[in-house]
Amino acid sequence: MGARADLTRALLAGRAAAREQQPPTACPHPDRTHLRTAWLRGYGQASSTATD
């Protein structure tokens, strides 16, 4: 798989984690990586739509 696919998977996993009301600290990716950034972005997107 390519890096783009990995980033997409991380973003979608972050969204799913937010919907399941997991804490943001549940991110499985190491600090300061693009995958963590994508996961947290997905988490934030799902969190902000849940409160709108």
A tleap script that builds the chain and sets N, CA, C and O, in Angstrom:
source leaprc.protein.ff14SB
mol = sequence {
  NMET GLY ALA ARG ALA ASP LEU THR ARG ALA
  LEU LEU ALA GLY ARG ALA ALA ALA ARG GLU
  GLN GLN PRO PRO THR ALA CYS PRO HIE PRO
  ASP ARG THR HIE LEU ARG THR ALA TRP LEU
  ARG GLY TYR GLY GLN ALA SER SER THR ALA
  THR CASP
}
set mol.1.N position { 0.839 -1.190 0.000 }
set mol.1.CA position { 0.000 0.000 0.000 }
set mol.1.C position { 0.877 1.244 0.000 }
set mol.1.O position { 2.008 1.243 0.486 }
set mol.2.N position { 0.319 2.288 -0.556 }
set mol.2.CA position { 1.039 3.538 -0.614 }
set mol.2.C position { 0.785 4.399 0.609 }
set mol.2.O position { -0.104 4.135 1.419 }
set mol.3.N position { 1.593 5.427 0.711 }
set mol.3.CA position { 1.479 6.337 1.842 }
set mol.3.C position { 0.128 7.046 1.856 }
set mol.3.O position { -0.437 7.291 2.922 }
set mol.4.N position { -0.385 7.371 0.685 }
set mol.4.CA position { -1.676 8.060 0.609 }
set mol.4.C position { -2.795 7.180 1.174 }
set mol.4.O position { -3.668 7.669 1.891 }
set mol.5.N position { -2.768 5.907 0.855 }
set mol.5.CA position { -3.770 4.972 1.380 }
set mol.5.C position { -3.640 4.846 2.897 }
set mol.5.O position { -4.647 4.777 3.602 }
set mol.6.N position { -2.420 4.815 3.395 }
set mol.6.CA position { -2.196 4.738 4.841 }
set mol.6.C position { -2.754 5.972 5.548 }
set mol.6.O position { -3.351 5.863 6.619 }
set mol.7.N position { -2.558 7.137 4.947 }
set mol.7.CA position { -3.080 8.371 5.535 }
set mol.7.C position { -4.611 8.375 5.533 }
set mol.7.O position { -5.236 8.816 6.498 }
set mol.8.N position { -5.201 7.888 4.463 }
set mol.8.CA position { -6.662 7.820 4.385 }
set mol.8.C position { -7.210 6.879 5.445 }
set mol.8.O position { -8.203 7.189 6.103 }
set mol.9.N position { -6.565 5.733 5.611 }
set mol.9.CA position { -6.994 4.783 6.645 }
set mol.9.C position { -6.882 5.393 8.035 }
set mol.9.O position { -7.769 5.208 8.869 }
set mol.10.N position { -5.796 6.119 8.288 }
set mol.10.CA position { -5.614 6.754 9.590 }
set mol.10.C position { -6.692 7.802 9.835 }
set mol.10.O position { -7.229 7.888 10.939 }
set mol.11.N position { -7.012 8.594 8.826 }
set mol.11.CA position { -8.057 9.612 8.946 }
set mol.11.C position { -9.403 8.967 9.275 }
set mol.11.O position { -10.112 9.423 10.172 }
set mol.12.N position { -9.748 7.920 8.557 }
set mol.12.CA position { -11.022 7.235 8.790 }
set mol.12.C position { -11.053 6.560 10.156 }
set mol.12.O position { -12.095 6.524 10.810 }
set mol.13.N position { -9.927 6.032 10.581 }
set mol.13.CA position { -9.858 5.410 11.916 }
set mol.13.C position { -10.042 6.458 13.010 }
set mol.13.O position { -10.681 6.189 14.028 }
set mol.14.N position { -9.491 7.640 12.806 }
set mol.14.CA position { -9.685 8.718 13.769 }
set mol.14.C position { -11.145 9.125 13.856 }
set mol.14.O position { -11.655 9.359 14.951 }
set mol.15.N position { -11.824 9.213 12.723 }
set mol.15.CA position { -13.259 9.533 12.717 }
set mol.15.C position { -14.047 8.474 13.481 }
set mol.15.O position { -14.925 8.792 14.284 }
set mol.16.N position { -13.721 7.219 13.219 }
set mol.16.CA position { -14.420 6.124 13.891 }
set mol.16.C position { -14.184 6.177 15.400 }
set mol.16.O position { -15.106 5.939 16.180 }
set mol.17.N position { -12.980 6.482 15.806 }
set mol.17.CA position { -12.671 6.563 17.236 }
set mol.17.C position { -13.483 7.668 17.909 }
set mol.17.O position { -13.974 7.488 19.023 }
set mol.18.N position { -13.621 8.796 17.244 }
set mol.18.CA position { -14.410 9.897 17.805 }
set mol.18.C position { -15.874 9.499 17.926 }
set mol.18.O position { -16.525 9.804 18.925 }
set mol.19.N position { -16.386 8.823 16.915 }
set mol.19.CA position { -17.793 8.388 16.954 }
set mol.19.C position { -18.026 7.376 18.074 }
set mol.19.O position { -19.110 7.319 18.656 }
set mol.20.N position { -16.997 6.579 18.368 }
set mol.20.CA position { -17.088 5.585 19.453 }
set mol.20.C position { -16.769 6.203 20.807 }
set mol.20.O position { -16.705 5.503 21.818 }
set mol.21.N position { -16.568 7.514 20.823 }
set mol.21.CA position { -16.284 8.292 22.028 }
set mol.21.C position { -15.018 7.839 22.754 }
set mol.21.O position { -14.941 7.882 23.981 }
set mol.22.N position { -14.030 7.405 21.974 }
set mol.22.CA position { -12.725 7.107 22.547 }
set mol.22.C position { -12.002 8.424 22.773 }
set mol.22.O position { -12.268 9.394 22.064 }
set mol.23.N position { -11.099 8.485 23.737 }
set mol.23.CA position { -10.344 9.720 23.936 }
set mol.23.C position { -9.319 9.912 22.822 }
set mol.23.O position { -8.885 8.937 22.208 }
set mol.24.N position { -8.929 11.149 22.557 }
set mol.24.CA position { -7.915 11.381 21.518 }
set mol.24.C position { -6.585 10.704 21.831 }
set mol.24.O position { -5.782 10.458 20.931 }
set mol.25.N position { -6.357 10.409 23.088 }
set mol.25.CA position { -5.116 9.718 23.468 }
set mol.25.C position { -5.115 8.262 23.010 }
set mol.25.O position { -4.106 7.574 23.161 }
set mol.26.N position { -6.219 7.784 22.457 }
set mol.26.CA position { -6.294 6.415 21.945 }
set mol.26.C position { -5.579 6.250 20.608 }
set mol.26.O position { -5.484 5.138 20.089 }
set mol.27.N position { -5.081 7.340 20.051 }
set mol.27.CA position { -4.390 7.275 18.758 }
set mol.27.C position { -3.246 6.265 18.820 }
set mol.27.O position { -2.385 6.360 19.695 }
set mol.28.N position { -3.230 5.305 17.904 }
set mol.28.CA position { -2.211 4.258 17.941 }
set mol.28.C position { -0.879 4.634 17.275 }
set mol.28.O position { 0.068 3.848 17.302 }
set mol.29.N position { -0.807 5.811 16.689 }
set mol.29.CA position { 0.381 6.191 15.926 }
set mol.29.C position { 1.357 6.991 16.791 }
set mol.29.O position { 0.934 7.723 17.685 }
set mol.30.N position { 2.648 6.857 16.531 }
set mol.30.CA position { 3.660 7.578 17.321 }
set mol.30.C position { 3.558 9.096 17.149 }
set mol.30.O position { 3.070 9.594 16.134 }
set mol.31.N position { 4.027 9.805 18.156 }
set mol.31.CA position { 4.061 11.269 18.100 }
set mol.31.C position { 4.851 11.742 16.891 }
set mol.31.O position { 5.781 11.083 16.426 }
set mol.32.N position { 4.451 12.904 16.400 }
set mol.32.CA position { 5.162 13.596 15.320 }
set mol.32.C position { 5.300 12.782 14.040 }
set mol.32.O position { 6.348 12.785 13.394 }
set mol.33.N position { 4.223 12.086 13.689 }
set mol.33.CA position { 4.200 11.367 12.413 }
set mol.33.C position { 3.001 11.852 11.602 }
set mol.33.O position { 2.034 12.375 12.154 }
set mol.34.N position { 3.078 11.674 10.314 }
set mol.34.CA position { 1.968 12.073 9.442 }
set mol.34.C position { 0.724 11.238 9.726 }
set mol.34.O position { -0.399 11.730 9.610 }
set mol.35.N position { 0.926 9.970 10.100 }
set mol.35.CA position { -0.221 9.123 10.395 }
set mol.35.C position { -0.963 9.620 11.634 }
set mol.35.O position { -2.194 9.598 11.670 }
set mol.36.N position { -0.229 10.066 12.642 }
set mol.36.CA position { -0.871 10.618 13.840 }
set mol.36.C position { -1.635 11.892 13.488 }
set mol.36.O position { -2.753 12.104 13.957 }
set mol.37.N position { -1.027 12.731 12.668 }
set mol.37.CA position { -1.691 13.965 12.250 }
set mol.37.C position { -2.992 13.649 11.520 }
set mol.37.O position { -4.013 14.288 11.773 }
set mol.38.N position { -2.967 12.674 10.622 }
set mol.38.CA position { -4.170 12.294 9.881 }
set mol.38.C position { -5.223 11.726 10.829 }
set mol.38.O position { -6.406 12.045 10.708 }
set mol.39.N position { -4.801 10.893 11.759 }
set mol.39.CA position { -5.736 10.296 12.713 }
set mol.39.C position { -6.411 11.387 13.541 }
set mol.39.O position { -7.630 11.374 13.714 }
set mol.40.N position { -5.629 12.317 14.045 }
set mol.40.CA position { -6.179 13.398 14.865 }
set mol.40.C position { -7.068 14.328 14.043 }
set mol.40.O position { -8.051 14.857 14.562 }
set mol.41.N position { -6.742 14.529 12.789 }
set mol.41.CA position { -7.590 15.349 11.919 }
set mol.41.C position { -8.952 14.677 11.740 }
set mol.41.O position { -9.990 15.331 11.837 }
set mol.42.N position { -8.943 13.385 11.482 }
set mol.42.CA position { -10.203 12.652 11.364 }
set mol.42.C position { -10.993 12.693 12.663 }
set mol.42.O position { -12.215 12.842 12.654 }
set mol.43.N position { -10.300 12.562 13.758 }
set mol.43.CA position { -10.951 12.648 15.070 }
set mol.43.C position { -11.611 14.006 15.253 }
set mol.43.O position { -12.757 14.096 15.695 }
set mol.44.N position { -10.893 15.043 14.917 }
set mol.44.CA position { -11.428 16.402 15.053 }
set mol.44.C position { -12.603 16.653 14.140 }
set mol.44.O position { -13.550 17.335 14.531 }
set mol.45.N position { -12.567 16.124 12.944 }
set mol.45.CA position { -13.673 16.315 12.008 }
set mol.45.C position { -14.936 15.654 12.545 }
set mol.45.O position { -16.016 16.240 12.484 }
set mol.46.N position { -14.811 14.459 13.061 }
set mol.46.CA position { -15.978 13.753 13.579 }
set mol.46.C position { -16.470 14.402 14.861 }
set mol.46.O position { -17.676 14.450 15.105 }
set mol.47.N position { -15.568 14.897 15.674 }
set mol.47.CA position { -15.963 15.546 16.927 }
set mol.47.C position { -16.700 16.839 16.657 }
set mol.47.O position { -17.693 17.135 17.323 }
set mol.48.N position { -16.234 17.615 15.693 }
set mol.48.CA position { -16.871 18.908 15.419 }
set mol.48.C position { -18.234 18.717 14.766 }
set mol.48.O position { -19.126 19.535 14.991 }
set mol.49.N position { -18.429 17.685 13.977 }
set mol.49.CA position { -19.742 17.469 13.366 }
set mol.49.C position { -20.717 16.901 14.388 }
set mol.49.O position { -21.926 17.091 14.252 }
set mol.50.N position { -20.229 16.222 15.391 }
set mol.50.CA position { -21.103 15.658 16.425 }
set mol.50.C position { -21.690 16.749 17.312 }
set mol.50.O position { -22.771 16.578 17.875 }
set mol.51.N position { -20.979 17.873 17.440 }
set mol.51.CA position { -21.460 18.930 18.323 }
set mol.51.C position { -22.211 20.020 17.588 }
set mol.51.O position { -22.782 20.908 18.220 }
set mol.52.N position { -22.224 19.972 16.257 }
set mol.52.CA position { -22.926 21.005 15.475 }
set mol.52.C position { -24.426 20.796 15.503 }
set mol.52.O position { -25.168 21.571 14.899 }
savepdb mol mol.pdb
quit
